[in-house]
Amino acid sequence: MEAPFTAEHEMFRRNLRAYVERELAPHALEWDEAGIFPREVFTGMAEIGALGINYPEEVGGSAGDYWYVVVLAEELVHSRNAGVNMALLVQSQMATPIINEIGTPEQKKEFLIPALAGEKIAALGISEPDAGSDVANLKTTARKVGDEYVINGAKMWITNGTRADFITLAVSTGAPGYGGISLMTFPTDVKGFAVSKKLEKIGNLASDTALLFFEDCRIPARYLLGEENQGFYHVMTNFQGERLVAAIGAVAGMQQLVDESLRYGNERGTFGKP
Ligand SMILES: Cc1cc2nc3c(=O)[nH]c(=O)nc-3n(C[C@H](O)[C@H](O)[C@H](O)COP(=O)(O)OP(=O)(O)OC[C@H]3O[C@@H](n4cnc5c(N)ncnc54)[C@H](O)[C@@H]3O)c2cc1C
């Protein structure tokens, strides 16, 4: 098999690594201790073209192929902060690809374009206190009332959750089970929405992970993403890229640990030997 990375991919890799090592890595510990990182990290990554690397130019992207996303996930590990990487990948590769795929021009304008520019923070709201892997049985409901949906429920473990400007939200709109799930673009300035708490974790410390509540939140019906009651399929489509990018980042992180362990072992002298 031919090497998938061209000279252009390698140039993106060099520029990205230099940026990540210069702008992110020096703050790794400070941001872990703070439990958050500055919003400007999103805009900075957008400015170097990292957030929209594989999106069409019409939405502010660079129209790169998926190998650029592989480079992105691999090079982010040089930030030395898994929480920041998680937040950036949710922003650009988990909460937003499905809007690009099936969103209306209005949804792209209101949510996707500002997210890829780093101006609006995006979250993906699928998991709930009683539904993680079991997406088909999520309990948050969206009831159609006139030309609005009224949303009630809770979402758990939501990355970027304490400060997201919008959530790509999975809700139940129909019969129980996978045939009754829909996706919505949900702006968080809606009445009845509340960040219940920021969750304590043992890792990914700089990433804010939140428990969110929705009480009679009314959003326009035009915020439905894709087809009503087809959301389970949309979520599973989105998971392909989401899980892949997480796996690539995990492998790159492990490789970094092996490389650094070897270097440390070879540099360190103890008992009079290297
Ligand atoms: C740091 C962090 C950030 C997260 N960010 C987000 C986010 O931004 N948005 C979001 O929606 N969610 C997010 N999540 C939630 C994450 O996607 C869920 O934790 C995950 O889907 C698993 O769900 P669960 O925790 O309910 O575990 P469960 O589904 O209860 O699984 C528990 C265990 O049972 C196993 N299991 C589950 N089903 C089966 C089965 N049918 N057969 C055999 N074994 C099974 C699982 O493999 C696992 O080992 C985040 C989680 C963490 C920890």
mmCIF file of C-alpha atoms and ligand atoms in Angstrom:
data_model
loop_
_atom_site.group_PDB
_atom_site.id
_atom_site.type_symbol
_atom_site.label_atom_id
_atom_site.label_comp_id
_atom_site.label_asym_id
_atom_site.label_seq_id
_atom_site.Cartn_x
_atom_site.Cartn_y
_atom_site.Cartn_z
ATOM 1 C CA MET A 1 0.000 0.000 0.000
ATOM 2 C CA GLU A 2 1.272 3.456 -0.886
ATOM 3 C CA ALA A 3 2.006 5.858 1.969
ATOM 4 C CA PRO A 4 -1.190 7.887 2.392
ATOM 5 C CA PHE A 5 0.550 11.102 3.398
ATOM 6 C CA THR A 6 1.587 13.493 0.616
ATOM 7 C CA ALA A 7 4.048 16.381 0.869
ATOM 8 C CA GLU A 8 1.046 18.645 1.618
ATOM 9 C CA HIS A 9 -0.061 16.429 4.511
ATOM 10 C CA GLU A 10 3.479 16.502 5.879
ATOM 11 C CA MET A 11 3.609 20.289 5.609
ATOM 12 C CA PHE A 12 0.341 20.514 7.565
ATOM 13 C CA ARG A 13 1.849 18.100 10.125
ATOM 14 C CA ARG A 14 4.988 20.230 10.589
ATOM 15 C CA ASN A 15 3.050 23.488 10.926
ATOM 16 C CA LEU A 16 0.513 21.966 13.292
ATOM 17 C CA ARG A 17 3.130 20.346 15.509
ATOM 18 C CA ALA A 18 5.095 23.602 15.720
ATOM 19 C CA TYR A 19 1.916 25.489 16.679
ATOM 20 C CA VAL A 20 0.794 22.898 19.243
ATOM 21 C CA GLU A 21 4.244 22.718 20.857
ATOM 22 C CA ARG A 22 4.559 26.500 20.964
ATOM 23 C CA GLU A 23 1.019 27.597 21.903
ATOM 24 C CA LEU A 24 -0.527 24.679 23.809
ATOM 25 C CA ALA A 25 2.109 22.448 25.420
ATOM 26 C CA PRO A 26 3.633 25.146 27.685
ATOM 27 C CA HIS A 27 0.211 25.556 29.373
ATOM 28 C CA ALA A 28 -0.623 21.859 29.786
ATOM 29 C CA LEU A 29 -0.209 21.689 33.553
ATOM 30 C CA GLU A 30 -1.691 25.133 34.225
ATOM 31 C CA TRP A 31 -4.882 24.260 32.281
ATOM 32 C CA ASP A 32 -5.202 20.886 33.996
ATOM 33 C CA GLU A 33 -4.962 22.612 37.369
ATOM 34 C CA ALA A 34 -7.543 25.213 36.310
ATOM 35 C CA GLY A 35 -9.888 22.491 35.012
ATOM 36 C CA ILE A 36 -10.475 24.566 31.873
ATOM 37 C CA PHE A 37 -8.528 26.342 29.120
ATOM 38 C CA PRO A 38 -9.010 29.718 27.383
ATOM 39 C CA ARG A 39 -11.657 30.061 24.663
ATOM 40 C CA GLU A 40 -8.940 31.574 22.461
ATOM 41 C CA VAL A 41 -7.528 28.073 21.953
ATOM 42 C CA PHE A 42 -10.530 27.381 19.693
ATOM 43 C CA THR A 43 -10.003 30.546 17.635
ATOM 44 C CA GLY A 44 -6.254 29.954 17.432
ATOM 45 C CA MET A 45 -6.746 26.438 16.099
ATOM 46 C CA ALA A 46 -9.324 27.766 13.626
ATOM 47 C CA GLU A 47 -6.902 30.430 12.386
ATOM 48 C CA ILE A 48 -4.290 27.832 11.435
ATOM 49 C CA GLY A 49 -6.985 25.903 9.578
ATOM 50 C CA ALA A 50 -7.032 22.934 11.955
ATOM 51 C CA LEU A 51 -10.730 22.946 12.898
ATOM 52 C CA GLY A 52 -12.050 23.023 9.339
ATOM 53 C CA ILE A 53 -9.279 21.027 7.704
ATOM 54 C CA ASN A 54 -11.576 18.476 6.013
ATOM 55 C CA TYR A 55 -14.682 20.652 5.544
ATOM 56 C CA PRO A 56 -15.763 22.306 2.284
ATOM 57 C CA GLU A 57 -14.610 25.836 1.600
ATOM 58 C CA GLU A 58 -18.246 27.099 1.623
ATOM 59 C CA VAL A 59 -18.350 26.529 5.402
ATOM 60 C CA GLY A 60 -14.882 27.916 6.034
ATOM 61 C CA GLY A 61 -12.930 24.682 5.628
ATOM 62 C CA SER A 62 -9.820 23.764 3.641
ATOM 63 C CA ALA A 63 -11.412 20.844 1.741
ATOM 64 C CA GLY A 64 -8.684 18.391 2.788
ATOM 65 C CA ASP A 65 -9.172 14.616 2.682
ATOM 66 C CA TYR A 66 -9.516 12.393 5.768
ATOM 67 C CA TRP A 67 -5.737 11.866 6.034
ATOM 68 C CA TYR A 68 -5.524 15.473 7.226
ATOM 69 C CA VAL A 69 -7.834 14.518 10.098
ATOM 70 C CA VAL A 70 -5.483 11.635 10.896
ATOM 71 C CA VAL A 71 -2.599 14.137 11.004
ATOM 72 C CA LEU A 72 -4.672 16.424 13.253
ATOM 73 C CA ALA A 73 -5.436 13.656 15.766
ATOM 74 C CA GLU A 74 -1.822 12.427 15.704
ATOM 75 C CA GLU A 75 -0.211 15.827 16.181
ATOM 76 C CA LEU A 76 -2.559 17.071 18.904
ATOM 77 C CA VAL A 77 -0.890 14.674 21.357
ATOM 78 C CA HIS A 78 2.063 17.073 21.387
ATOM 79 C CA SER A 79 -0.115 19.491 23.373
ATOM 80 C CA ARG A 80 0.498 17.084 26.293
ATOM 81 C CA ASN A 81 -3.049 17.710 27.399
ATOM 82 C CA ALA A 82 -5.672 15.081 26.562
ATOM 83 C CA GLY A 83 -8.486 17.310 27.830
ATOM 84 C CA VAL A 84 -7.697 20.108 25.377
ATOM 85 C CA ASN A 85 -7.410 17.568 22.563
ATOM 86 C CA MET A 86 -10.764 16.050 23.493
ATOM 87 C CA ALA A 87 -12.439 19.474 23.476
ATOM 88 C CA LEU A 88 -10.923 20.388 20.095
ATOM 89 C CA LEU A 89 -11.897 17.080 18.518
ATOM 90 C CA VAL A 90 -15.456 17.341 19.855
ATOM 91 C CA GLN A 91 -15.596 20.843 18.380
ATOM 92 C CA SER A 92 -14.339 19.869 14.928
ATOM 93 C CA GLN A 93 -14.801 16.128 14.436
ATOM 94 C CA MET A 94 -17.614 14.949 16.736
ATOM 95 C CA ALA A 95 -20.350 17.564 17.243
ATOM 96 C CA THR A 96 -20.110 19.180 13.814
ATOM 97 C CA PRO A 97 -19.578 16.669 10.938
ATOM 98 C CA ILE A 98 -23.229 15.628 10.983
ATOM 99 C CA ILE A 99 -24.331 19.279 10.581
ATOM 100 C CA ASN A 100 -22.142 19.486 7.502
ATOM 101 C CA GLU A 101 -23.618 16.254 6.157
ATOM 102 C CA ILE A 102 -27.326 16.767 6.727
ATOM 103 C CA GLY A 103 -27.823 20.296 8.078
ATOM 104 C CA THR A 104 -29.835 22.941 6.268
ATOM 105 C CA PRO A 105 -28.031 26.018 4.875
ATOM 106 C CA GLU A 106 -29.441 27.972 7.876
ATOM 107 C CA GLN A 107 -28.086 25.422 10.386
ATOM 108 C CA LYS A 108 -24.680 25.536 8.699
ATOM 109 C CA LYS A 109 -24.672 29.326 8.833
ATOM 110 C CA GLU A 110 -25.857 29.585 12.436
ATOM 111 C CA PHE A 111 -23.908 26.696 13.990
ATOM 112 C CA LEU A 112 -21.319 25.019 11.758
ATOM 113 C CA ILE A 113 -19.529 28.033 10.269
ATOM 114 C CA PRO A 114 -19.012 29.805 13.645
ATOM 115 C CA ALA A 115 -17.885 26.497 15.218
ATOM 116 C CA LEU A 116 -15.237 25.911 12.546
ATOM 117 C CA ALA A 117 -14.127 29.538 13.014
ATOM 118 C CA GLY A 118 -13.748 28.839 16.754
ATOM 119 C CA GLU A 119 -16.311 31.535 17.553
ATOM 120 C CA LYS A 120 -19.043 29.253 18.912
ATOM 121 C CA ILE A 121 -18.238 26.301 21.142
ATOM 122 C CA ALA A 122 -19.921 23.052 20.132
ATOM 123 C CA ALA A 123 -20.949 20.045 22.217
ATOM 124 C CA LEU A 124 -22.424 16.665 21.355
ATOM 125 C CA GLY A 125 -25.330 15.685 23.617
ATOM 126 C CA ILE A 126 -26.104 11.998 23.379
ATOM 127 C CA SER A 127 -25.248 10.291 26.701
ATOM 128 C CA GLU A 128 -27.639 10.481 29.641
ATOM 129 C CA PRO A 129 -27.572 9.263 33.239
ATOM 130 C CA ASP A 130 -29.267 6.014 32.073
ATOM 131 C CA ALA A 131 -28.191 5.815 28.426
ATOM 132 C CA GLY A 132 -24.579 5.669 27.248
ATOM 133 C CA SER A 133 -23.900 2.801 24.850
ATOM 134 C CA ASP A 134 -27.661 2.284 24.844
ATOM 135 C CA VAL A 135 -28.392 5.278 22.582
ATOM 136 C CA ALA A 136 -31.711 3.781 21.431
ATOM 137 C CA ASN A 137 -33.160 4.129 24.926
ATOM 138 C CA LEU A 138 -32.328 7.729 25.692
ATOM 139 C CA LYS A 139 -35.032 9.514 27.678
ATOM 140 C CA THR A 140 -34.740 13.215 26.826
ATOM 141 C CA THR A 141 -37.913 14.082 24.921
ATOM 142 C CA ALA A 142 -38.748 16.672 22.273
ATOM 143 C CA ARG A 143 -42.493 17.176 21.845
ATOM 144 C CA LYS A 144 -43.693 18.992 18.734
ATOM 145 C CA VAL A 145 -46.004 21.883 19.654
ATOM 146 C CA GLY A 146 -46.961 24.009 16.658
ATOM 147 C CA ASP A 147 -43.763 25.052 14.927
ATOM 148 C CA GLU A 148 -41.603 24.389 17.983
ATOM 149 C CA TYR A 149 -40.121 21.451 19.891
ATOM 150 C CA VAL A 150 -40.389 21.418 23.687
ATOM 151 C CA ILE A 151 -37.418 19.600 25.217
ATOM 152 C CA ASN A 152 -37.248 17.964 28.663
ATOM 153 C CA GLY A 153 -34.571 15.734 30.133
ATOM 154 C CA ALA A 154 -30.910 15.495 31.101
ATOM 155 C CA LYS A 155 -27.579 14.859 29.399
ATOM 156 C CA MET A 156 -24.522 13.431 31.151
ATOM 157 C CA TRP A 157 -20.749 13.509 30.475
ATOM 158 C CA ILE A 158 -21.030 16.289 27.920
ATOM 159 C CA THR A 159 -17.614 17.560 26.779
ATOM 160 C CA ASN A 160 -17.474 21.381 26.394
ATOM 161 C CA GLY A 161 -20.774 21.250 28.315
ATOM 162 C CA THR A 162 -20.267 24.132 30.752
ATOM 163 C CA ARG A 163 -19.691 26.721 28.031
ATOM 164 C CA ALA A 164 -21.076 25.295 24.785
ATOM 165 C CA ASP A 165 -22.929 27.811 22.629
ATOM 166 C CA PHE A 166 -24.857 24.993 21.006
ATOM 167 C CA ILE A 167 -25.356 21.263 21.335
ATOM 168 C CA THR A 168 -25.889 18.686 18.618
ATOM 169 C CA LEU A 169 -28.574 17.011 20.667
ATOM 170 C CA ALA A 170 -30.142 13.553 20.493
ATOM 171 C CA VAL A 171 -33.740 13.391 21.728
ATOM 172 C CA SER A 172 -36.715 11.076 21.669
ATOM 173 C CA THR A 173 -39.453 12.309 19.332
ATOM 174 C CA GLY A 174 -41.373 9.126 18.685
ATOM 175 C CA ALA A 175 -41.962 5.585 19.857
ATOM 176 C CA PRO A 176 -39.478 4.101 22.376
ATOM 177 C CA GLY A 177 -36.342 2.613 20.820
ATOM 178 C CA TYR A 178 -34.162 3.410 17.849
ATOM 179 C CA GLY A 179 -37.062 4.313 15.561
ATOM 180 C CA GLY A 180 -38.027 7.299 17.709
ATOM 181 C CA ILE A 181 -34.761 9.241 18.024
ATOM 182 C CA SER A 182 -34.096 12.621 16.381
ATOM 183 C CA LEU A 183 -31.183 15.041 16.273
ATOM 184 C CA MET A 184 -31.491 18.786 16.893
ATOM 185 C CA THR A 185 -29.189 21.779 16.818
ATOM 186 C CA PHE A 186 -29.836 23.274 20.243
ATOM 187 C CA PRO A 187 -28.651 26.813 21.143
ATOM 188 C CA THR A 188 -27.833 26.967 24.859
ATOM 189 C CA ASP A 189 -29.228 30.464 25.428
ATOM 190 C CA VAL A 190 -32.744 28.986 25.462
ATOM 191 C CA LYS A 191 -34.878 29.454 28.617
ATOM 192 C CA GLY A 192 -35.062 26.300 30.735
ATOM 193 C CA PHE A 193 -31.556 25.077 29.860
ATOM 194 C CA ALA A 194 -29.139 24.743 32.795
ATOM 195 C CA VAL A 195 -25.630 23.465 33.387
ATOM 196 C CA SER A 196 -26.309 21.429 36.523
ATOM 197 C CA LYS A 197 -22.676 20.831 37.375
ATOM 198 C CA LYS A 198 -19.198 20.368 36.058
ATOM 199 C CA LEU A 199 -18.246 16.741 36.709
ATOM 200 C CA GLU A 200 -15.117 15.779 38.643
ATOM 201 C CA LYS A 201 -12.864 13.392 36.713
ATOM 202 C CA ILE A 202 -9.555 11.606 37.229
ATOM 203 C CA GLY A 203 -8.244 12.490 33.747
ATOM 204 C CA ASN A 204 -8.879 14.881 30.838
ATOM 205 C CA LEU A 205 -8.840 17.541 33.544
ATOM 206 C CA ALA A 206 -8.700 20.635 31.310
ATOM 207 C CA SER A 207 -11.830 19.490 29.485
ATOM 208 C CA ASP A 208 -15.096 20.572 31.098
ATOM 209 C CA THR A 209 -17.486 17.625 31.241
ATOM 210 C CA ALA A 210 -20.987 18.515 32.394
ATOM 211 C CA LEU A 211 -24.378 17.322 33.529
ATOM 212 C CA LEU A 212 -27.034 19.352 31.688
ATOM 213 C CA PHE A 213 -30.755 19.859 32.322
ATOM 214 C CA PHE A 214 -33.545 20.789 29.930
ATOM 215 C CA GLU A 215 -36.856 21.952 31.369
ATOM 216 C CA ASP A 216 -39.542 22.947 28.850
ATOM 217 C CA CYS A 217 -36.909 24.339 26.480
ATOM 218 C CA ARG A 218 -38.646 25.614 23.341
ATOM 219 C CA ILE A 219 -36.709 25.658 20.086
ATOM 220 C CA PRO A 220 -37.954 26.297 16.532
ATOM 221 C CA ALA A 221 -38.863 23.149 14.574
ATOM 222 C CA ARG A 222 -36.361 24.219 11.887
ATOM 223 C CA TYR A 223 -33.587 23.185 14.308
ATOM 224 C CA LEU A 224 -34.435 19.533 13.623
ATOM 225 C CA LEU A 225 -31.256 18.044 12.109
ATOM 226 C CA GLY A 226 -32.011 15.613 9.317
ATOM 227 C CA GLU A 227 -35.247 13.655 9.369
ATOM 228 C CA GLU A 228 -37.497 13.234 12.376
ATOM 229 C CA ASN A 229 -37.156 9.769 13.989
ATOM 230 C CA GLN A 230 -34.108 8.979 11.825
ATOM 231 C CA GLY A 231 -31.715 10.317 14.465
ATOM 232 C CA PHE A 232 -30.407 6.905 15.547
ATOM 233 C CA TYR A 233 -29.012 6.373 12.044
ATOM 234 C CA HIS A 234 -27.606 9.912 11.976
ATOM 235 C CA VAL A 235 -25.914 9.313 15.362
ATOM 236 C CA MET A 236 -24.422 6.017 14.169
ATOM 237 C CA THR A 237 -23.178 7.709 10.972
ATOM 238 C CA ASN A 238 -21.538 10.397 13.100
ATOM 239 C CA PHE A 239 -20.009 7.786 15.442
ATOM 240 C CA GLN A 240 -17.925 6.332 12.565
ATOM 241 C CA GLY A 241 -15.709 9.408 12.405
ATOM 242 C CA GLU A 242 -15.977 10.175 16.103
ATOM 243 C CA ARG A 243 -14.745 6.776 17.281
ATOM 244 C CA LEU A 244 -12.090 6.639 14.549
ATOM 245 C CA VAL A 245 -10.568 9.988 15.475
ATOM 246 C CA ALA A 246 -10.596 9.016 19.181
ATOM 247 C CA ALA A 247 -8.814 5.747 18.340
ATOM 248 C CA ILE A 248 -6.182 7.514 16.197
ATOM 249 C CA GLY A 249 -5.500 9.968 19.025
ATOM 250 C CA ALA A 250 -5.218 7.090 21.521
ATOM 251 C CA VAL A 251 -2.709 5.206 19.346
ATOM 252 C CA ALA A 252 -0.674 8.393 18.780
ATOM 253 C CA GLY A 253 -0.692 9.058 22.526
ATOM 254 C CA MET A 254 0.544 5.530 23.270
ATOM 255 C CA GLN A 255 3.301 5.872 20.656
ATOM 256 C CA GLN A 256 4.381 9.119 22.290
ATOM 257 C CA LEU A 257 4.573 7.379 25.695
ATOM 258 C CA VAL A 258 6.673 4.522 24.282
ATOM 259 C CA ASP A 259 9.037 6.963 22.508
ATOM 260 C CA GLU A 260 9.482 9.090 25.605
ATOM 261 C CA SER A 261 9.946 6.089 27.902
ATOM 262 C CA LEU A 262 12.690 4.782 25.618
ATOM 263 C CA ARG A 263 14.357 8.179 25.465
ATOM 264 C CA TYR A 264 14.188 8.567 29.249
ATOM 265 C CA GLY A 265 15.496 5.045 29.797
ATOM 266 C CA ASN A 266 18.408 5.652 27.439
ATOM 267 C CA GLU A 267 19.295 9.069 28.852
ATOM 268 C CA ARG A 268 19.053 8.192 32.521
ATOM 269 C CA GLY A 269 22.101 6.820 34.270
ATOM 270 C CA THR A 270 21.589 4.722 37.402
ATOM 271 C CA PHE A 271 23.800 2.178 39.225
ATOM 272 C CA GLY A 272 26.582 3.504 37.021
ATOM 273 C CA LYS A 273 24.878 2.382 33.793
ATOM 274 C CA PRO A 274 22.651 4.055 31.179
HETATM 275 C C1 LIG B 1 -14.429 12.126 29.613
HETATM 276 C C2 LIG B 1 -15.713 11.756 28.934
HETATM 277 C C3 LIG B 1 -16.261 12.607 27.980
HETATM 278 C C4 LIG B 1 -17.462 12.284 27.352
HETATM 279 N N1 LIG B 1 -17.999 13.159 26.438
HETATM 280 C C5 LIG B 1 -19.224 12.896 25.909
HETATM 281 C C6 LIG B 1 -19.851 13.845 25.044
HETATM 282 O O1 LIG B 1 -19.294 14.902 24.718
HETATM 283 N N2 LIG B 1 -21.092 13.567 24.587
HETATM 284 C C7 LIG B 1 -21.748 12.411 24.909
HETATM 285 O O2 LIG B 1 -22.863 12.227 24.456
HETATM 286 N N3 LIG B 1 -21.174 11.489 25.719
HETATM 287 C C8 LIG B 1 -19.935 11.703 26.226
HETATM 288 N N4 LIG B 1 -19.342 10.783 27.059
HETATM 289 C C9 LIG B 1 -20.071 9.561 27.392
HETATM 290 C C10 LIG B 1 -19.556 8.332 26.673
HETATM 291 O O3 LIG B 1 -19.864 8.387 25.307
HETATM 292 C C11 LIG B 1 -20.221 7.163 27.394
HETATM 293 O O4 LIG B 1 -19.581 7.057 28.640
HETATM 294 C C12 LIG B 1 -20.140 5.902 26.614
HETATM 295 O O5 LIG B 1 -21.018 5.959 25.523
HETATM 296 C C13 LIG B 1 -20.485 4.675 27.484
HETATM 297 O O6 LIG B 1 -21.701 4.862 28.109
HETATM 298 P P1 LIG B 1 -21.878 4.606 29.686
HETATM 299 O O7 LIG B 1 -20.865 5.423 30.412
HETATM 300 O O8 LIG B 1 -23.310 4.808 30.032
HETATM 301 O O9 LIG B 1 -21.491 3.096 29.898
HETATM 302 P P2 LIG B 1 -22.410 1.834 29.635
HETATM 303 O O10 LIG B 1 -23.077 1.956 28.316
HETATM 304 O O11 LIG B 1 -23.283 1.618 30.820
HETATM 305 O O12 LIG B 1 -21.312 0.717 29.564
HETATM 306 C C14 LIG B 1 -20.689 0.175 30.741
HETATM 307 C C15 LIG B 1 -19.897 -1.042 30.333
HETATM 308 O O13 LIG B 1 -20.776 -2.039 29.773
HETATM 309 C C16 LIG B 1 -20.343 -2.405 28.468
HETATM 310 N N5 LIG B 1 -21.522 -2.633 27.629
HETATM 311 C C17 LIG B 1 -22.463 -1.730 27.274
HETATM 312 N N6 LIG B 1 -23.398 -2.297 26.500
HETATM 313 C C18 LIG B 1 -23.038 -3.593 26.360
HETATM 314 C C19 LIG B 1 -23.616 -4.700 25.664
HETATM 315 N N7 LIG B 1 -24.739 -4.583 24.963
HETATM 316 N N8 LIG B 1 -22.969 -5.890 25.741
HETATM 317 C C20 LIG B 1 -21.830 -6.024 26.452
HETATM 318 N N9 LIG B 1 -21.243 -5.010 27.129
HETATM 319 C C21 LIG B 1 -21.839 -3.810 27.084
HETATM 320 C C22 LIG B 1 -19.509 -1.243 27.971
HETATM 321 O O14 LIG B 1 -18.530 -1.662 27.022
HETATM 322 C C23 LIG B 1 -18.849 -0.752 29.252
HETATM 323 O O15 LIG B 1 -17.691 -1.479 29.549
HETATM 324 C C24 LIG B 1 -18.128 11.068 27.677
HETATM 325 C C25 LIG B 1 -17.571 10.208 28.630
HETATM 326 C C26 LIG B 1 -16.385 10.542 29.253
HETATM 327 C C27 LIG B 1 -15.827 9.593 30.286
#
